[in-house]
N, CA, C and O atoms as a MOPAC input file, in Angstrom:
PM7 MOZYME 1SCF
protein

 N   -163.04900 1   -53.30100 1   -87.27100 1
 C   -163.24600 1   -51.96100 1   -87.78300 1
 C   -164.11300 1   -51.16200 1   -86.80300 1
 O   -165.18600 1   -51.61200 1   -86.40300 1
 N   -163.64000 1   -49.98700 1   -86.42900 1
 C   -164.35400 1   -49.13500 1   -85.49000 1
 C   -165.36700 1   -48.28400 1   -86.23900 1
 O   -165.04500 1   -47.61000 1   -87.21700 1
 N   -166.59500 1   -48.33500 1   -85.75300 1
 C   -167.65400 1   -47.51000 1   -86.32800 1
 C   -167.58800 1   -46.12400 1   -85.70200 1
 O   -167.44900 1   -45.99200 1   -84.48600 1
 N   -167.68800 1   -45.09600 1   -86.52900 1
 C   -167.73900 1   -43.72700 1   -86.03400 1
 C   -169.17000 1   -43.24500 1   -86.16200 1
 O   -169.74900 1   -43.25300 1   -87.24900 1
 N   -169.73600 1   -42.82400 1   -85.03000 1
 C   -171.10900 1   -42.32400 1   -84.97500 1
 C   -171.08400 1   -40.93200 1   -84.35200 1
 O   -171.27800 1   -40.80000 1   -83.14300 1
 N   -170.84900 1   -39.88700 1   -85.15600 1
 C   -170.68500 1   -38.54300 1   -84.60300 1
 C   -171.90500 1   -38.02200 1   -83.84700 1
 O   -171.78400 1   -37.08700 1   -83.05500 1
 N   -173.07100 1   -38.61100 1   -84.07800 1
 C   -174.27400 1   -38.16100 1   -83.37800 1
 C   -174.36200 1   -38.72800 1   -81.96300 1
 O   -175.19300 1   -38.27400 1   -81.17600 1
 N   -173.53200 1   -39.70200 1   -81.62400 1
 C   -173.57200 1   -40.32400 1   -80.29900 1
 C   -172.86200 1   -39.45700 1   -79.25700 1
 O   -171.96700 1   -38.68300 1   -79.60000 1
 N   -173.25800 1   -39.58400 1   -77.98200 1
 C   -172.75600 1   -38.67900 1   -76.94700 1
 C   -171.54400 1   -39.15300 1   -76.14500 1
 O   -171.04200 1   -38.40600 1   -75.30500 1
 N   -171.06000 1   -40.37900 1   -76.38500 1
 C   -170.08600 1   -40.97300 1   -75.46600 1
 C   -168.72000 1   -41.18200 1   -76.11900 1
 O   -168.61400 1   -41.76100 1   -77.20000 1
 N   -167.68100 1   -40.70000 1   -75.44200 1
 C   -166.30400 1   -40.95100 1   -75.86000 1
 C   -165.68700 1   -41.87900 1   -74.81900 1
 O   -165.67500 1   -41.56700 1   -73.62800 1
 N   -165.17600 1   -43.02100 1   -75.27700 1
 C   -164.58700 1   -44.02500 1   -74.38700 1
 C   -163.07500 1   -43.95400 1   -74.53700 1
 O   -162.54200 1   -44.16000 1   -75.62800 1
 N   -162.38600 1   -43.66300 1   -73.43800 1
 C   -160.93700 1   -43.54800 1   -73.47100 1
 C   -160.28200 1   -44.83200 1   -72.97700 1
 O   -160.89700 1   -45.62100 1   -72.26000 1
 N   -159.03700 1   -45.02900 1   -73.36700 1
 C   -158.35500 1   -46.28600 1   -73.05700 1
 C   -158.04400 1   -46.46300 1   -71.57500 1
 O   -157.69400 1   -47.56600 1   -71.15600 1
 N   -158.16300 1   -45.40400 1   -70.76500 1
 C   -157.93900 1   -45.52600 1   -69.31900 1
 C   -159.23600 1   -45.83000 1   -68.56300 1
 O   -159.29200 1   -45.68100 1   -67.34200 1
 N   -160.27500 1   -46.25500 1   -69.28400 1
 C   -161.59700 1   -46.60300 1   -68.75000 1
 C   -162.41000 1   -45.37500 1   -68.33600 1
 O   -163.38100 1   -45.48800 1   -67.58700 1
 N   -162.00800 1   -44.21200 1   -68.82600 1
 C   -162.76100 1   -42.98800 1   -68.58400 1
 C   -163.79000 1   -42.82800 1   -69.68900 1
 O   -163.50100 1   -43.06100 1   -70.86300 1
 N   -164.99800 1   -42.42800 1   -69.30100 1
 C   -166.07500 1   -42.16800 1   -70.24800 1
 C   -166.41500 1   -40.68800 1   -70.18800 1
 O   -166.63300 1   -40.14000 1   -69.10800 1
 N   -166.46100 1   -40.04000 1   -71.34500 1
 C   -166.83300 1   -38.63200 1   -71.42700 1
 C   -168.19500 1   -38.55200 1   -72.09700 1
 O   -168.36000 1   -38.99000 1   -73.23600 1
 N   -169.17100 1   -37.99100 1   -71.39100 1
 C   -170.54700 1   -37.94700 1   -71.87600 1
 C   -170.95600 1   -36.50600 1   -72.12900 1
 O   -170.93900 1   -35.67900 1   -71.21700 1
 N   -171.32800 1   -36.20400 1   -73.37900 1
 C   -171.70900 1   -34.84900 1   -73.78500 1
 C   -173.11400 1   -34.52000 1   -73.28800 1
 O   -174.08300 1   -35.18800 1   -73.64700 1
 N   -173.20900 1   -33.48800 1   -72.46300 1
 C   -174.47800 1   -33.10500 1   -71.84600 1
 C   -175.47000 1   -32.55600 1   -72.86800 1
 O   -176.66900 1   -32.81100 1   -72.75200 1
 N   -175.00200 1   -31.81300 1   -73.85700 1
 C   -175.89600 1   -31.16200 1   -74.82200 1
 C   -176.46000 1   -32.12300 1   -75.86900 1
 O   -177.31500 1   -31.73200 1   -76.66300 1
 N   -176.00300 1   -33.35100 1   -75.88100 1
 C   -176.46400 1   -34.32300 1   -76.86700 1
 C   -177.88800 1   -34.78200 1   -76.54500 1
 O   -178.21200 1   -34.99400 1   -75.37600 1
 N   -178.74800 1   -34.94000 1   -77.56600 1
 C   -180.12100 1   -35.40100 1   -77.31900 1
 C   -180.20800 1   -36.77500 1   -76.63700 1
 O   -181.21200 1   -37.08300 1   -75.99600 1
 N   -179.17500 1   -37.58800 1   -76.77200 1
 C   -179.16200 1   -38.91700 1   -76.14800 1
 C   -178.54000 1   -38.91100 1   -74.74400 1
 O   -178.34500 1   -39.96800 1   -74.14400 1
 N   -178.23100 1   -37.71700 1   -74.22900 1
 C   -177.52900 1   -37.62000 1   -72.94900 1
 C   -178.23100 1   -38.37600 1   -71.82300 1
 O   -177.62500 1   -39.24300 1   -71.19400 1
 N   -179.49600 1   -38.06200 1   -71.56100 1
 C   -180.20400 1   -38.65300 1   -70.41400 1
 C   -180.29900 1   -40.17200 1   -70.54200 1
 O   -180.10700 1   -40.90100 1   -69.56900 1
 N   -180.59500 1   -40.63100 1   -71.73800 1
 C   -180.70000 1   -42.07700 1   -71.98200 1
 C   -179.35300 1   -42.76800 1   -71.74600 1
 O   -179.28600 1   -43.81300 1   -71.09900 1
 N   -178.28700 1   -42.17300 1   -72.27900 1
 C   -176.94800 1   -42.74100 1   -72.11400 1
 C   -176.50300 1   -42.67000 1   -70.65500 1
 O   -175.92000 1   -43.62400 1   -70.13900 1
 N   -176.77200 1   -41.55100 1   -69.98800 1
 C   -176.40400 1   -41.39000 1   -68.57400 1
 C   -177.04300 1   -42.48100 1   -67.72300 1
 O   -176.37900 1   -43.10900 1   -66.89900 1
 N   -178.33800 1   -42.69800 1   -67.93300 1
 C   -179.04300 1   -43.71500 1   -67.15700 1
 C   -178.46700 1   -45.10800 1   -67.41200 1
 O   -178.38500 1   -45.93100 1   -66.50100 1
 N   -178.07200 1   -45.36000 1   -68.64900 1
 C   -177.54700 1   -46.68500 1   -69.00600 1
 C   -176.14900 1   -46.91500 1   -68.43100 1
 O   -175.89200 1   -47.96300 1   -67.83900 1
 N   -175.24700 1   -45.94900 1   -68.59700 1
 C   -173.86400 1   -46.17700 1   -68.15300 1
 C   -173.70600 1   -46.07100 1   -66.64100 1
 O   -172.74900 1   -46.60700 1   -66.08200 1
 N   -174.62700 1   -45.39300 1   -65.97600 1
 C   -174.49800 1   -45.25900 1   -64.51700 1
 C   -174.68800 1   -46.59400 1   -63.80000 1
 O   -174.39600 1   -46.70100 1   -62.60900 1
 N   -175.17100 1   -47.60300 1   -64.50700 1
 C   -175.33400 1   -48.92000 1   -63.88800 1
 C   -174.02100 1   -49.70000 1   -63.81200 1
 O   -173.95800 1   -50.73000 1   -63.14200 1
 N   -172.96600 1   -49.22100 1   -64.49300 1
 C   -171.67900 1   -49.92800 1   -64.43300 1
 C   -170.46300 1   -49.00500 1   -64.41100 1
 O   -169.33200 1   -49.48000 1   -64.50400 1
 N   -170.67700 1   -47.69400 1   -64.28900 1
 C   -169.57000 1   -46.73900 1   -64.23800 1
 C   -169.85700 1   -45.70700 1   -63.14900 1
 O   -171.01300 1   -45.37800 1   -62.88300 1
 N   -168.80100 1   -45.20500 1   -62.52800 1
 C   -168.92800 1   -44.22800 1   -61.44600 1
 C   -168.76700 1   -42.81300 1   -61.98100 1
 O   -167.85100 1   -42.53700 1   -62.75600 1
 N   -169.65600 1   -41.92000 1   -61.56900 1
 C   -169.56200 1   -40.51100 1   -61.94200 1
 C   -168.41200 1   -39.87100 1   -61.17500 1
 O   -168.36200 1   -39.94300 1   -59.94800 1
 N   -167.48100 1   -39.23900 1   -61.90600 1
 C   -166.34900 1   -38.56100 1   -61.28000 1
 C   -166.56400 1   -37.05900 1   -61.21300 1
 O   -166.33300 1   -36.43400 1   -60.17900 1
 N   -167.01400 1   -36.47700 1   -62.33800 1
 C   -167.22000 1   -35.02700 1   -62.42900 1
 C   -168.45000 1   -34.76500 1   -63.28500 1
 O   -168.74400 1   -35.50900 1   -64.22000 1
 N   -169.16200 1   -33.69600 1   -62.94900 1
 C   -170.33400 1   -33.35200 1   -63.76100 1
 C   -170.41600 1   -31.84600 1   -64.00800 1
 O   -171.37900 1   -31.20000 1   -63.59500 1
 N   -169.40100 1   -31.28400 1   -64.68500 1
 C   -169.49300 1   -29.87000 1   -65.04000 1
 C   -170.55300 1   -29.65300 1   -66.11900 1
 O   -171.23800 1   -30.59200 1   -66.52600 1
 N   -170.67600 1   -28.44300 1   -66.56300 1
 C   -171.78500 1   -28.04500 1   -67.43200 1
 C   -171.86700 1   -28.79300 1   -68.76500 1
 O   -172.97300 1   -29.12000 1   -69.19800 1
 N   -170.75300 1   -29.07500 1   -69.42900 1
 C   -170.81000 1   -29.58800 1   -70.80100 1
 C   -170.47800 1   -31.07400 1   -70.96200 1
 O   -171.02300 1   -31.74100 1   -71.84100 1
 N   -169.59600 1   -31.58300 1   -70.12600 1
 C   -169.14900 1   -32.97800 1   -70.24100 1
 C   -169.16200 1   -33.61700 1   -68.85500 1
 O   -168.57400 1   -33.07700 1   -67.91800 1
 N   -169.82600 1   -34.75500 1   -68.72200 1
 C   -169.76800 1   -35.52400 1   -67.47800 1
 C   -168.71800 1   -36.61800 1   -67.65200 1
 O   -168.63200 1   -37.24800 1   -68.70600 1
 N   -167.93100 1   -36.83300 1   -66.62000 1
 C   -166.85500 1   -37.81100 1   -66.66500 1
 C   -167.19100 1   -38.98600 1   -65.75400 1
 O   -167.50500 1   -38.81300 1   -64.57600 1
 N   -167.11800 1   -40.17500 1   -66.32200 1
 C   -167.36200 1   -41.42100 1   -65.59300 1
 C   -166.11100 1   -42.27600 1   -65.66700 1
 O   -165.26600 1   -42.07400 1   -66.53900 1
 N   -165.98800 1   -43.23600 1   -64.74900 1
 C   -164.88100 1   -44.18400 1   -64.79700 1
 C   -165.42700 1   -45.58200 1   -64.57300 1
 O   -166.21000 1   -45.82000 1   -63.65300 1
 N   -165.00400 1   -46.49900 1   -65.42400 1
 C   -165.31800 1   -47.91800 1   -65.24000 1
 C   -164.20600 1   -48.50500 1   -64.37900 1
 O   -163.02900 1   -48.40200 1   -64.72300 1
 N   -164.57600 1   -49.11800 1   -63.26400 1
 C   -163.60100 1   -49.73200 1   -62.35900 1
 C   -163.97400 1   -51.20000 1   -62.15500 1
 O   -165.10400 1   -51.59900 1   -62.43800 1
 N   -163.03600 1   -51.99700 1   -61.66900 1
 C   -163.40700 1   -53.38000 1   -61.35100 1
 C   -164.59200 1   -53.44700 1   -60.38000 1
 O   -165.47200 1   -54.29500 1   -60.53000 1
 N   -164.61200 1   -52.55700 1   -59.38900 1
 C   -165.71500 1   -52.57100 1   -58.43000 1
 C   -167.03700 1   -52.18300 1   -59.08300 1
 O   -168.06900 1   -52.78700 1   -58.79100 1
 N   -167.02000 1   -51.17900 1   -59.96800 1
 C   -168.27500 1   -50.79000 1   -60.63100 1
 C   -168.78000 1   -51.91400 1   -61.53400 1
 O   -169.98900 1   -52.11000 1   -61.66200 1
 N   -167.86600 1   -52.64900 1   -62.15500 1
 C   -168.27100 1   -53.79100 1   -62.98000 1
 C   -168.81300 1   -54.93100 1   -62.12100 1
 O   -169.78800 1   -55.57800 1   -62.50200 1
 N   -168.19600 1   -55.18400 1   -60.97200 1
 C   -168.69400 1   -56.23800 1   -60.08400 1
 C   -170.05200 1   -55.86300 1   -59.52100 1
 O   -170.92300 1   -56.72000 1   -59.37500 1
 N   -170.24200 1   -54.57600 1   -59.20000 1
 C   -171.55800 1   -54.13800 1   -58.72600 1
 C   -172.61100 1   -54.37700 1   -59.80400 1
 O   -173.72100 1   -54.81700 1   -59.50500 1
 N   -172.26500 1   -54.08900 1   -61.04700 1
 C   -173.19900 1   -54.33600 1   -62.15400 1
 C   -173.47300 1   -55.83200 1   -62.29400 1
 O   -174.61800 1   -56.24600 1   -62.47600 1
 N   -172.41800 1   -56.63700 1   -62.20800 1
 C   -172.58900 1   -58.09300 1   -62.31800 1
 C   -173.46500 1   -58.62900 1   -61.19000 1
 O   -174.22300 1   -59.57800 1   -61.38800 1
 N   -173.36100 1   -58.02400 1   -60.01300 1
 C   -174.17100 1   -58.49400 1   -58.88000 1
 C   -175.65700 1   -58.21600 1   -59.08300 1
 O   -176.49600 1   -58.82600 1   -58.42000 1
 N   -175.98900 1   -57.30100 1   -59.99400 1
 C   -177.39500 1   -57.03000 1   -60.31200 1
 C   -177.88200 1   -57.87200 1   -61.48300 1
 O   -179.04300 1   -57.78300 1   -61.88400 1
 N   -176.97800 1   -58.69700 1   -62.03400 1
 C   -177.36400 1   -59.56800 1   -63.13700 1
 C   -176.89000 1   -59.11600 1   -64.50400 1
 O   -177.15800 1   -59.78900 1   -65.49900 1
 N   -176.18500 1   -57.98500 1   -64.57700 1
 C   -175.66600 1   -57.53000 1   -65.87400 1
 C   -174.48700 1   -58.40000 1   -66.28400 1
 O   -173.61700 1   -58.70800 1   -65.47000 1
 N   -174.46500 1   -58.79100 1   -67.54500 1
 C   -173.34200 1   -59.54300 1   -68.08200 1
 C   -172.47600 1   -58.65300 1   -68.94400 1
 O   -172.83000 1   -57.51000 1   -69.23400 1
 N   -171.32800 1   -59.19100 1   -69.35600 1
 C   -170.42300 1   -58.38800 1   -70.18100 1
 C   -171.05600 1   -58.00600 1   -71.51000 1
 O   -170.77200 1   -56.93300 1   -72.04200 1
 N   -171.90800 1   -58.86600 1   -72.05400 1
 C   -172.57600 1   -58.55000 1   -73.31800 1
 C   -173.49000 1   -57.34700 1   -73.20700 1
 O   -173.54000 1   -56.51300 1   -74.11200 1
 N   -174.21400 1   -57.25400 1   -72.10200 1
 C   -175.11300 1   -56.11800 1   -71.89500 1
 C   -174.32200 1   -54.82200 1   -71.70900 1
 O   -174.68300 1   -53.78500 1   -72.26500 1
 N   -173.25200 1   -54.88400 1   -70.93200 1
 C   -172.41700 1   -53.70300 1   -70.69800 1
 C   -171.78700 1   -53.23800 1   -72.00500 1
 O   -171.83400 1   -52.05300 1   -72.33300 1
 N   -171.20100 1   -54.16400 1   -72.74800 1
 C   -170.57900 1   -53.79900 1   -74.02400 1
 C   -171.61600 1   -53.30500 1   -75.02300 1
 O   -171.33200 1   -52.40800 1   -75.81600 1
 N   -172.80900 1   -53.87800 1   -74.99400 1
 C   -173.88100 1   -53.41900 1   -75.87400 1
 C   -174.25400 1   -51.97200 1   -75.61500 1
 O   -174.49700 1   -51.21100 1   -76.55100 1
 N   -174.30100 1   -51.59000 1   -74.34500 1
 C   -174.60400 1   -50.20000 1   -73.98700 1
 C   -173.49500 1   -49.28100 1   -74.48500 1
 O   -173.76900 1   -48.23600 1   -75.07600 1
 N   -172.25100 1   -49.66700 1   -74.24800 1
 C   -171.13600 1   -48.83800 1   -74.71300 1
 C   -171.15200 1   -48.69200 1   -76.23200 1
 O   -170.94900 1   -47.59600 1   -76.75400 1
 N   -171.39100 1   -49.79100 1   -76.93700 1
 C   -171.43400 1   -49.74000 1   -78.39900 1
 C   -172.58100 1   -48.86700 1   -78.89900 1
 O   -172.43400 1   -48.15600 1   -79.89300 1
 N   -173.70500 1   -48.91800 1   -78.22300 1
 C   -174.88100 1   -48.15100 1   -78.63600 1
 C   -174.63600 1   -46.64700 1   -78.57700 1
 O   -175.09400 1   -45.91200 1   -79.45200 1
 N   -173.91500 1   -46.17700 1   -77.55100 1
 C   -173.75300 1   -44.73600 1   -77.34500 1
 C   -172.38200 1   -44.19500 1   -77.72600 1
 O   -172.18400 1   -42.98000 1   -77.70800 1
 N   -171.43000 1   -45.05600 1   -78.07100 1
 C   -170.06200 1   -44.61800 1   -78.35300 1
 C   -169.97300 1   -43.83000 1   -79.64800 1
 O   -170.55300 1   -44.20100 1   -80.66800 1
 N   -169.24300 1   -42.75100 1   -79.57900 1
 C   -168.99300 1   -41.92100 1   -80.75300 1
 C   -167.93600 1   -42.57100 1   -81.65100 1
 O   -168.04000 1   -42.51300 1   -82.87600 1
 N   -166.91800 1   -43.18900 1   -81.03900 1
 C   -165.79700 1   -43.75200 1   -81.79700 1
 C   -165.57400 1   -45.23500 1   -81.54700 1
 O   -164.48100 1   -45.73600 1   -81.80700 1
 N   -166.54900 1   -45.93200 1   -81.06400 1
 C   -166.40600 1   -47.36000 1   -80.80700 1
 C   -165.80600 1   -47.64700 1   -79.43900 1
 O   -165.44800 1   -46.73400 1   -78.69400 1
 N   -165.70300 1   -48.92800 1   -79.12500 1
 C   -165.16500 1   -49.38100 1   -77.83900 1
 C   -163.74800 1   -49.88900 1   -78.08000 1
 O   -163.55700 1   -50.83100 1   -78.85000 1
 N   -162.74100 1   -49.27800 1   -77.43200 1
 C   -161.37000 1   -49.76700 1   -77.60900 1
 C   -161.26700 1   -51.24300 1   -77.21900 1
 O   -161.87900 1   -51.68100 1   -76.24500 1
 N   -160.49700 1   -51.99100 1   -77.98000 1
 C   -160.36800 1   -53.43300 1   -77.74800 1
 C   -159.86600 1   -53.74800 1   -76.34600 1
 O   -160.30200 1   -54.72300 1   -75.73500 1
 N   -158.95700 1   -52.93400 1   -75.83600 1
 C   -158.42900 1   -53.15200 1   -74.49100 1
 C   -159.54300 1   -53.02600 1   -73.43900 1
 O   -159.58100 1   -53.80100 1   -72.48300 1
 N   -160.42900 1   -52.07400 1   -73.61000 1
 C   -161.55100 1   -51.87800 1   -72.68300 1
 C   -162.50500 1   -53.06800 1   -72.78600 1
 O   -162.97700 1   -53.58700 1   -71.77500 1
 N   -162.77600 1   -53.48500 1   -73.99400 1
 C   -163.64800 1   -54.64100 1   -74.22200 1
 C   -163.11400 1   -55.87100 1   -73.47000 1
 O   -163.87000 1   -56.56300 1   -72.78900 1
 N   -161.82000 1   -56.13100 1   -73.59700 1
 C   -161.20700 1   -57.29600 1   -72.95000 1
 C   -161.25300 1   -57.17400 1   -71.42700 1
 O   -161.55100 1   -58.14900 1   -70.73700 1
 N   -160.96000 1   -55.98500 1   -70.90100 1
 C   -160.99500 1   -55.78900 1   -69.45000 1
 C   -162.39500 1   -56.02800 1   -68.89500 1
 O   -162.54900 1   -56.65100 1   -67.84400 1
 N   -163.40600 1   -55.54000 1   -69.59200 1
 C   -164.78900 1   -55.73800 1   -69.14400 1
 C   -165.13300 1   -57.22400 1   -69.16800 1
 O   -165.68400 1   -57.75100 1   -68.20200 1
 N   -164.81300 1   -57.89500 1   -70.26200 1
 C   -165.10200 1   -59.33100 1   -70.36500 1
 C   -164.41000 1   -60.11600 1   -69.25700 1
 O   -165.03900 1   -60.94500 1   -68.59900 1
 N   -163.12500 1   -59.86100 1   -69.04600 1
 C   -162.36300 1   -60.59800 1   -68.03400 1
 C   -162.89000 1   -60.34200 1   -66.62600 1
 O   -163.02900 1   -61.27400 1   -65.83300 1
 N   -163.18100 1   -59.09500 1   -66.31800 1
 C   -163.63600 1   -58.74400 1   -64.96600 1
 C   -165.00700 1   -59.32600 1   -64.67000 1
 O   -165.21100 1   -59.92300 1   -63.61300 1
 N   -165.94300 1   -59.15900 1   -65.58600 1
 C   -167.31200 1   -59.62200 1   -65.33200 1
 C   -167.38100 1   -61.14700 1   -65.30200 1
 O   -168.16200 1   -61.71300 1   -64.53800 1
 N   -166.58400 1   -61.81000 1   -66.11300 1
 C   -166.59100 1   -63.28400 1   -66.11800 1
 C   -166.08200 1   -63.87500 1   -64.80400 1
 O   -166.44700 1   -64.99300 1   -64.44200 1
 N   -165.23700 1   -63.12300 1   -64.08900 1
 C   -164.71400 1   -63.62300 1   -62.80900 1
 C   -165.72500 1   -63.48500 1   -61.67600 1
 O   -165.57000 1   -64.10300 1   -60.62200 1
 N   -166.75400 1   -62.67700 1   -61.89100 1
 C   -167.73200 1   -62.46400 1   -60.82400 1
 C   -168.39200 1   -63.78600 1   -60.43200 1
 O   -168.85400 1   -64.53800 1   -61.29000 1
 N   -168.42900 1   -64.05900 1   -59.14000 1
 C   -169.11600 1   -65.24500 1   -58.63800 1
 C   -168.30800 1   -66.52500 1   -58.66100 1
 O   -168.80600 1   -67.56900 1   -58.23900 1
 N   -167.06400 1   -66.47800 1   -59.14600 1
 C   -166.25400 1   -67.69900 1   -59.16700 1
 C   -165.92100 1   -68.18400 1   -57.76400 1
 O   -165.74100 1   -69.38100 1   -57.53900 1
 N   -165.83900 1   -67.25500 1   -56.82800 1
 C   -165.58100 1   -67.59400 1   -55.43000 1
 C   -166.73800 1   -67.11400 1   -54.57300 1
 O   -167.31500 1   -66.05600 1   -54.82400 1
 N   -167.06600 1   -67.89100 1   -53.57000 1
 C   -168.06700 1   -67.47800 1   -52.58900 1
 C   -167.46800 1   -67.65500 1   -51.20700 1
 O   -166.79900 1   -68.65100 1   -50.93200 1
 N   -167.71200 1   -66.68300 1   -50.33700 1
 C   -167.28200 1   -66.76800 1   -48.95000 1
 C   -168.49500 1   -67.16600 1   -48.12800 1
 O   -169.46600 1   -66.41500 1   -48.03100 1
 N   -168.43400 1   -68.35800 1   -47.53500 1
 C   -169.56200 1   -68.92800 1   -46.79600 1
 C   -169.20200 1   -68.98700 1   -45.31000 1
 O   -168.11100 1   -69.42400 1   -44.94500 1
 N   -170.12400 1   -68.54500 1   -44.46400 1
 C   -169.95000 1   -68.64100 1   -43.02000 1
 C   -170.78200 1   -69.81300 1   -42.51000 1
 O   -171.97000 1   -69.93200 1   -42.81200 1
 N   -170.12900 1   -70.68100 1   -41.72600 1
 C   -170.82900 1   -71.83800 1   -41.17100 1
 C   -170.27600 1   -72.12100 1   -39.77700 1
 O   -169.09600 1   -72.43200 1   -39.61600 1
 N   -171.12800 1   -72.01100 1   -38.79300 1
 C   -170.77500 1   -72.28200 1   -37.40000 1
 C   -169.50800 1   -71.54400 1   -36.97400 1
 O   -168.60400 1   -72.13500 1   -36.38200 1
 N   -169.45200 1   -70.25500 1   -37.27900 1
 C   -168.32800 1   -69.43000 1   -36.85300 1
 C   -167.07200 1   -69.55500 1   -37.68700 1
 O   -166.06700 1   -68.91900 1   -37.37200 1
 N   -167.09500 1   -70.34400 1   -38.72700 1
 C   -165.93600 1   -70.50100 1   -39.61100 1
 C   -166.27900 1   -69.96000 1   -40.98500 1
 O   -167.43700 1   -69.97100 1   -41.40000 1
 N   -165.25800 1   -69.48700 1   -41.68500 1
 C   -165.43500 1   -68.99100 1   -43.04500 1
 C   -164.82800 1   -69.98100 1   -44.02800 1
 O   -163.74600 1   -70.52100 1   -43.80000 1
 N   -165.54300 1   -70.20900 1   -45.12400 1
 C   -165.08700 1   -71.12500 1   -46.16300 1
 C   -165.13600 1   -70.42100 1   -47.51000 1
 O   -166.10600 1   -69.73500 1   -47.83100 1
 N   -164.07100 1   -70.60100 1   -48.29800 1
 C   -164.08300 1   -70.16000 1   -49.68800 1
 C   -164.54900 1   -71.33400 1   -50.52900 1
 O   -163.99800 1   -72.43100 1   -50.44200 1
 N   -165.56200 1   -71.09700 1   -51.34000 1
 C   -166.15300 1   -72.16600 1   -52.13700 1
 C   -166.04200 1   -71.79500 1   -53.61200 1
 O   -166.32300 1   -70.66100 1   -54.00100 1
 N   -165.63100 1   -72.75700 1   -54.42000 1
 C   -165.57200 1   -72.56900 1   -55.86700 1
 C   -165.78200 1   -73.91100 1   -56.55700 1
 O   -165.51300 1   -74.96600 1   -55.98100 1
 N   -166.25800 1   -73.86200 1   -57.77800 1
 C   -166.39900 1   -75.07600 1   -58.58100 1
 C   -165.20100 1   -75.27400 1   -59.50200 1
 O   -165.13500 1   -76.26400 1   -60.23000 1
 N   -164.25100 1   -74.33500 1   -59.47300 1
 C   -163.08300 1   -74.36900 1   -60.34300 1
 C   -161.88600 1   -74.94100 1   -59.57600 1
 O   -161.31000 1   -74.25000 1   -58.73600 1
 N   -161.50300 1   -76.19600 1   -59.85300 1
 C   -160.40700 1   -76.81700 1   -59.10000 1
 C   -159.06400 1   -76.09800 1   -59.27800 1
 O   -158.25900 1   -76.07100 1   -58.34700 1
 N   -158.81100 1   -75.52000 1   -60.44800 1
 C   -157.55300 1   -74.79200 1   -60.65500 1
 C   -157.51100 1   -73.52300 1   -59.81300 1
 O   -156.46800 1   -73.17300 1   -59.26100 1
 N   -158.62800 1   -72.84500 1   -59.71900 1
 C   -158.70600 1   -71.64800 1   -58.89100 1
 C   -158.52000 1   -72.00900 1   -57.42100 1
 O   -157.82800 1   -71.30500 1   -56.68600 1
 N   -159.12900 1   -73.08900 1   -57.00300 1
 C   -158.99000 1   -73.55000 1   -55.62000 1
 C   -157.52700 1   -73.87500 1   -55.30600 1
 O   -157.02700 1   -73.53300 1   -54.23400 1
 N   -156.85900 1   -74.52500 1   -56.23000 1
 C   -155.44500 1   -74.86600 1   -56.04000 1
 C   -154.59500 1   -73.59800 1   -55.94000 1
 O   -153.69100 1   -73.51300 1   -55.10900 1
 N   -154.89000 1   -72.62600 1   -56.78500 1
 C   -154.15000 1   -71.36300 1   -56.75300 1
 C   -154.34200 1   -70.65600 1   -55.40900 1
 O   -153.37500 1   -70.17900 1   -54.81500 1
 N   -155.55500 1   -70.59200 1   -54.94200 1
 C   -155.85100 1   -69.92000 1   -53.67700 1
 C   -155.22600 1   -70.67000 1   -52.50800 1
 O   -154.72600 1   -70.05500 1   -51.56700 1
 N   -155.25600 1   -71.99100 1   -52.56900 1
 C   -154.69300 1   -72.80400 1   -51.50000 1
 C   -153.19200 1   -72.55100 1   -51.36800 1
 O   -152.61100 1   -72.80000 1   -50.31200 1
 N   -152.56900 1   -72.06300 1   -52.42200 1
 C   -151.14400 1   -71.74400 1   -52.38900 1
 C   -150.80800 1   -70.53600 1   -51.52300 1
 O   -149.64100 1   -70.33800 1   -51.18400 1
 N   -151.78500 1   -69.73500 1   -51.16000 1
 C   -151.55600 1   -68.58100 1   -50.28600 1
 C   -151.61300 1   -69.02900 1   -48.82900 1
 O   -152.62300 1   -69.56500 1   -48.37200 1
 N   -150.52900 1   -68.80400 1   -48.11500 1
 C   -150.44700 1   -69.20500 1   -46.71200 1
 C   -151.56500 1   -68.59000 1   -45.87200 1
 O   -152.10500 1   -69.24400 1   -44.98000 1
 N   -151.91000 1   -67.34900 1   -46.15300 1
 C   -152.90400 1   -66.63400 1   -45.34900 1
 C   -154.30200 1   -67.23700 1   -45.46000 1
 O   -155.16400 1   -66.94500 1   -44.63200 1
 N   -154.53700 1   -68.06700 1   -46.46300 1
 C   -155.85800 1   -68.66100 1   -46.66700 1
 C   -156.01200 1   -69.94900 1   -45.86900 1
 O   -157.12400 1   -70.31100 1   -45.48400 1
 N   -154.93200 1   -70.62700 1   -45.62500 1
 C   -155.00100 1   -71.94000 1   -44.96200 1
 C   -155.45400 1   -71.87000 1   -43.53200 1
 O   -155.55400 1   -72.90000 1   -42.86500 1

């Protein structure tokens, strides 16, 4: 069940676009929170537009943010709740962060992972061998 909070400043669209109402009393607080995992696209007078991208989520994950923290922020400021599709995309993207590491050793590059299935999948690409 989606909670409707008309006093909240954030509208979350299914294309990962976030619309933030500038005139809302929670604007500055919400802006500071969402800017840690979403990119500002436009900032006209009344509505600021942000976009959540895989790269913006990975940047957030690299600072230690998890999917729970990101979803918690969205839930806190959302006017109409977080669409299930957005929730799943955030969870899937952030959980993949750090599964692979590129290590340089004596002039060679190595892909390192603790997931044997992922390693097998990657090994299937000719360009990696």
